[in-house]
mmCIF file of C-alpha atoms in Angstrom:
data_model
loop_
_atom_site.group_PDB
_atom_site.id
_atom_site.type_symbol
_atom_site.label_atom_id
_atom_site.label_comp_id
_atom_site.label_asym_id
_atom_site.label_seq_id
_atom_site.Cartn_x
_atom_site.Cartn_y
_atom_site.Cartn_z
ATOM 1 C CA UNK A 1477 48.112 -201.560 -76.504
ATOM 2 C CA UNK A 1478 46.582 -198.785 -78.619
ATOM 3 C CA UNK A 1479 43.042 -198.980 -79.881
ATOM 4 C CA UNK A 1480 42.537 -198.375 -83.553
ATOM 5 C CA UNK A 1481 40.532 -195.286 -84.287
ATOM 6 C CA UNK A 1482 37.586 -195.822 -86.539
ATOM 7 C CA UNK A 1483 36.480 -193.034 -88.841
ATOM 8 C CA UNK A 1484 33.511 -191.074 -87.606
ATOM 9 C CA UNK A 1485 30.410 -191.834 -89.567
ATOM 10 C CA UNK A 1486 28.278 -188.980 -90.684
ATOM 11 C CA UNK A 1487 24.511 -188.927 -90.548
ATOM 12 C CA UNK A 1488 24.346 -188.938 -94.338
ATOM 13 C CA UNK A 1489 26.292 -192.177 -94.706
ATOM 14 C CA UNK A 1490 23.759 -194.240 -92.759
ATOM 15 C CA UNK A 1491 21.267 -195.741 -95.145
ATOM 16 C CA UNK A 1492 17.996 -197.017 -93.819
ATOM 17 C CA UNK A 1493 16.661 -199.919 -95.778
ATOM 18 C CA UNK A 1494 12.908 -200.088 -96.217
ATOM 19 C CA UNK A 1495 11.283 -202.463 -93.794
ATOM 20 C CA UNK A 1496 9.921 -205.516 -95.570
ATOM 21 C CA UNK A 1497 6.559 -206.867 -94.484
ATOM 22 C CA UNK A 1498 6.461 -210.117 -92.562
ATOM 23 C CA UNK A 1499 5.170 -212.311 -95.383
ATOM 24 C CA UNK A 1500 3.022 -215.232 -94.280
ATOM 25 C CA UNK A 1501 4.704 -218.599 -94.694
ATOM 26 C CA UNK A 1502 3.507 -221.342 -96.987
ATOM 27 C CA UNK A 1503 2.440 -223.588 -94.106
ATOM 28 C CA UNK A 1504 0.189 -220.961 -92.491
ATOM 29 C CA UNK A 1505 -1.222 -219.943 -95.866
ATOM 30 C CA UNK A 1506 -1.997 -223.579 -96.672
ATOM 31 C CA UNK A 1507 -3.636 -224.150 -93.299
ATOM 32 C CA UNK A 1508 -5.692 -220.954 -93.692
ATOM 33 C CA UNK A 1509 -6.815 -222.192 -97.115
ATOM 34 C CA UNK A 1510 -7.994 -225.477 -95.583
ATOM 35 C CA UNK A 1511 -9.895 -223.675 -92.807
ATOM 36 C CA UNK A 1512 -11.573 -221.426 -95.381
ATOM 37 C CA UNK A 1513 -12.431 -224.462 -97.483
ATOM 38 C CA UNK A 1514 -14.349 -226.025 -94.624
ATOM 39 C CA UNK A 1515 -15.860 -222.886 -93.115
ATOM 40 C CA UNK A 1516 -16.836 -221.070 -96.324
ATOM 41 C CA UNK A 1517 -16.851 -223.530 -99.200
ATOM 42 C CA UNK A 1518 -18.571 -226.518 -97.570
ATOM 43 C CA UNK A 1519 -21.720 -224.628 -96.466
ATOM 44 C CA UNK A 1520 -22.022 -223.055 -99.921
ATOM 45 C CA UNK A 1521 -21.638 -226.477 -101.555
ATOM 46 C CA UNK A 1522 -24.283 -227.969 -99.265
ATOM 47 C CA UNK A 1523 -26.729 -225.163 -100.086
ATOM 48 C CA UNK A 1524 -26.123 -225.549 -103.823
ATOM 49 C CA UNK A 1525 -26.300 -229.354 -103.784
ATOM 50 C CA UNK A 1526 -29.455 -229.758 -101.740
ATOM 51 C CA UNK A 1527 -31.387 -226.475 -101.860
ATOM 52 C CA UNK A 1528 -30.711 -225.159 -105.369
ATOM 53 C CA UNK A 1529 -30.113 -228.348 -107.307
ATOM 54 C CA UNK A 1530 -32.082 -230.838 -105.215
ATOM 55 C CA UNK A 1531 -29.454 -233.584 -105.029
ATOM 56 C CA UNK A 1532 -25.865 -234.498 -105.810
ATOM 57 C CA UNK A 1533 -27.088 -236.427 -108.834
ATOM 58 C CA UNK A 1534 -28.664 -233.252 -110.220
ATOM 59 C CA UNK A 1535 -25.379 -231.448 -109.552
ATOM 60 C CA UNK A 1536 -23.553 -234.202 -111.432
ATOM 61 C CA UNK A 1537 -25.875 -233.772 -114.397
ATOM 62 C CA UNK A 1538 -25.288 -229.992 -114.532
ATOM 63 C CA UNK A 1539 -21.711 -229.595 -113.256
ATOM 64 C CA UNK A 1540 -20.830 -226.320 -114.977
ATOM 65 C CA UNK A 1541 -23.996 -224.604 -113.755
ATOM 66 C CA UNK A 1542 -23.450 -226.056 -110.270
ATOM 67 C CA UNK A 1543 -19.831 -224.895 -110.042
ATOM 68 C CA UNK A 1544 -20.809 -221.401 -111.148
ATOM 69 C CA UNK A 1545 -23.405 -221.372 -108.347
ATOM 70 C CA UNK A 1546 -20.659 -222.358 -105.899
ATOM 71 C CA UNK A 1547 -17.819 -220.111 -107.116
ATOM 72 C CA UNK A 1548 -19.758 -216.846 -107.487
ATOM 73 C CA UNK A 1549 -21.046 -216.752 -103.864
ATOM 74 C CA UNK A 1550 -17.617 -217.877 -102.617
ATOM 75 C CA UNK A 1551 -15.842 -215.007 -104.401
ATOM 76 C CA UNK A 1552 -18.460 -212.518 -103.155
ATOM 77 C CA UNK A 1553 -18.248 -213.799 -99.561
ATOM 78 C CA UNK A 1554 -14.438 -213.819 -99.491
ATOM 79 C CA UNK A 1555 -14.310 -210.354 -101.042
ATOM 80 C CA UNK A 1556 -16.737 -208.996 -98.454
ATOM 81 C CA UNK A 1557 -14.835 -210.555 -95.531
ATOM 82 C CA UNK A 1558 -11.447 -209.360 -96.766
ATOM 83 C CA UNK A 1559 -12.769 -205.844 -97.439
ATOM 84 C CA UNK A 1560 -14.698 -205.500 -94.178
ATOM 85 C CA UNK A 1561 -12.264 -207.204 -91.780
ATOM 86 C CA UNK A 1562 -9.056 -207.750 -93.766
ATOM 87 C CA UNK A 1563 -9.334 -211.455 -92.924
ATOM 88 C CA UNK A 1564 -11.260 -214.595 -93.765
ATOM 89 C CA UNK A 1565 -11.894 -217.190 -91.018
ATOM 90 C CA UNK A 1566 -8.730 -219.045 -92.079
ATOM 91 C CA UNK A 1567 -6.674 -215.845 -92.037
ATOM 92 C CA UNK A 1568 -8.062 -215.006 -88.594
ATOM 93 C CA UNK A 1569 -7.188 -218.467 -87.247
ATOM 94 C CA UNK A 1570 -3.526 -217.994 -88.205
ATOM 95 C CA UNK A 1571 -3.308 -214.200 -87.698
ATOM 96 C CA UNK A 1572 -2.851 -213.416 -91.388
ATOM 97 C CA UNK A 1573 -3.844 -210.182 -93.129
ATOM 98 C CA UNK A 1574 -4.153 -209.106 -96.739
ATOM 99 C CA UNK A 1575 -2.364 -205.865 -97.657
ATOM 100 C CA UNK A 1576 -1.798 -203.790 -100.770
ATOM 101 C CA UNK A 1577 1.934 -203.843 -101.580
ATOM 102 C CA UNK A 1578 2.013 -200.145 -102.523
ATOM 103 C CA UNK A 1579 0.224 -198.689 -99.513
ATOM 104 C CA UNK A 1580 0.895 -201.448 -96.955
ATOM 105 C CA UNK A 1581 -2.772 -201.009 -95.968
ATOM 106 C CA UNK A 1582 -5.947 -202.975 -96.555
ATOM 107 C CA UNK A 1583 -6.626 -203.134 -100.333
ATOM 108 C CA UNK A 1584 -9.624 -201.510 -101.995
ATOM 109 C CA UNK A 1585 -12.787 -203.460 -102.744
ATOM 110 C CA UNK A 1586 -12.015 -203.699 -106.470
ATOM 111 C CA UNK A 1587 -8.461 -204.932 -105.849
ATOM 112 C CA UNK A 1588 -9.777 -207.651 -103.525
ATOM 113 C CA UNK A 1589 -12.476 -208.633 -106.030
ATOM 114 C CA UNK A 1590 -9.850 -208.816 -108.790
ATOM 115 C CA UNK A 1591 -7.548 -210.879 -106.533
ATOM 116 C CA UNK A 1592 -10.290 -213.369 -105.668
ATOM 117 C CA UNK A 1593 -11.330 -213.692 -109.311
ATOM 118 C CA UNK A 1594 -7.710 -214.356 -110.273
ATOM 119 C CA UNK A 1595 -7.469 -216.917 -107.457
ATOM 120 C CA UNK A 1596 -10.201 -218.968 -109.097
ATOM 121 C CA UNK A 1597 -8.426 -218.767 -112.455
ATOM 122 C CA UNK A 1598 -5.044 -219.656 -110.963
ATOM 123 C CA UNK A 1599 -6.647 -222.604 -109.154
ATOM 124 C CA UNK A 1600 -7.499 -224.208 -112.483
ATOM 125 C CA UNK A 1601 -3.930 -223.835 -113.723
ATOM 126 C CA UNK A 1602 -2.405 -225.242 -110.472
ATOM 127 C CA UNK A 1603 0.768 -223.323 -111.389
ATOM 128 C CA UNK A 1604 -0.699 -220.177 -109.848
ATOM 129 C CA UNK A 1605 -1.018 -221.812 -106.437
ATOM 130 C CA UNK A 1606 2.240 -223.765 -106.681
ATOM 131 C CA UNK A 1607 4.242 -220.554 -107.183
ATOM 132 C CA UNK A 1608 4.080 -219.969 -103.428
ATOM 133 C CA UNK A 1609 6.383 -222.951 -102.842
ATOM 134 C CA UNK A 1610 9.118 -221.547 -105.096
ATOM 135 C CA UNK A 1611 9.154 -217.854 -104.123
ATOM 136 C CA UNK A 1612 10.881 -216.278 -101.124
ATOM 137 C CA UNK A 1613 7.892 -214.024 -100.424
ATOM 138 C CA UNK A 1614 5.443 -216.975 -100.827
ATOM 139 C CA UNK A 1615 3.241 -215.047 -103.250
ATOM 140 C CA UNK A 1616 0.806 -216.824 -105.522
ATOM 141 C CA UNK A 1617 -0.147 -215.784 -109.035
ATOM 142 C CA UNK A 1618 -3.239 -213.913 -107.847
ATOM 143 C CA UNK A 1619 -1.118 -211.993 -105.304
ATOM 144 C CA UNK A 1620 1.286 -210.965 -108.063
ATOM 145 C CA UNK A 1621 -1.457 -209.939 -110.482
ATOM 146 C CA UNK A 1622 -3.317 -207.858 -107.877
ATOM 147 C CA UNK A 1623 -0.134 -206.542 -106.223
ATOM 148 C CA UNK A 1624 -1.220 -207.752 -102.791
ATOM 149 C CA UNK A 1625 0.521 -209.760 -100.095
ATOM 150 C CA UNK A 1626 -0.549 -211.955 -97.217
ATOM 151 C CA UNK A 1627 1.323 -210.984 -94.074
ATOM 152 C CA UNK A 1628 1.687 -212.463 -90.605
ATOM 153 C CA UNK A 1629 1.009 -210.028 -87.768
#
């Protein structure tokens, strides 16, 4: 039996597709969020409740002021950790990293600060966080606005 001859392929006909990053899944991102909530947010809330405001009742009386005192240090702390190490404690626990989509490297300080500020805004709209469950790359609104991605190493 004769074997069919296949045409020789030239070097020019082979197209290399760009390698897509290994986007972090929604389960690992959600678990990392929970870890960060307990390791970063809870200590800040305790400090604000009992050291700055004196009690939970005082916090309840001045909720807007109290939440500003919680959110501002949280954004600063997360921005510092992501800029310095590329990870928060939750990201580290699940081997996740934040990258800039253009450079595929760690984002600049201002990009991270913008991303974290947008994360707070998208939290209040719920839609921004829920986007991750409907997208193939699991990006949230703040990832899209800052052109960043969370990847699994």
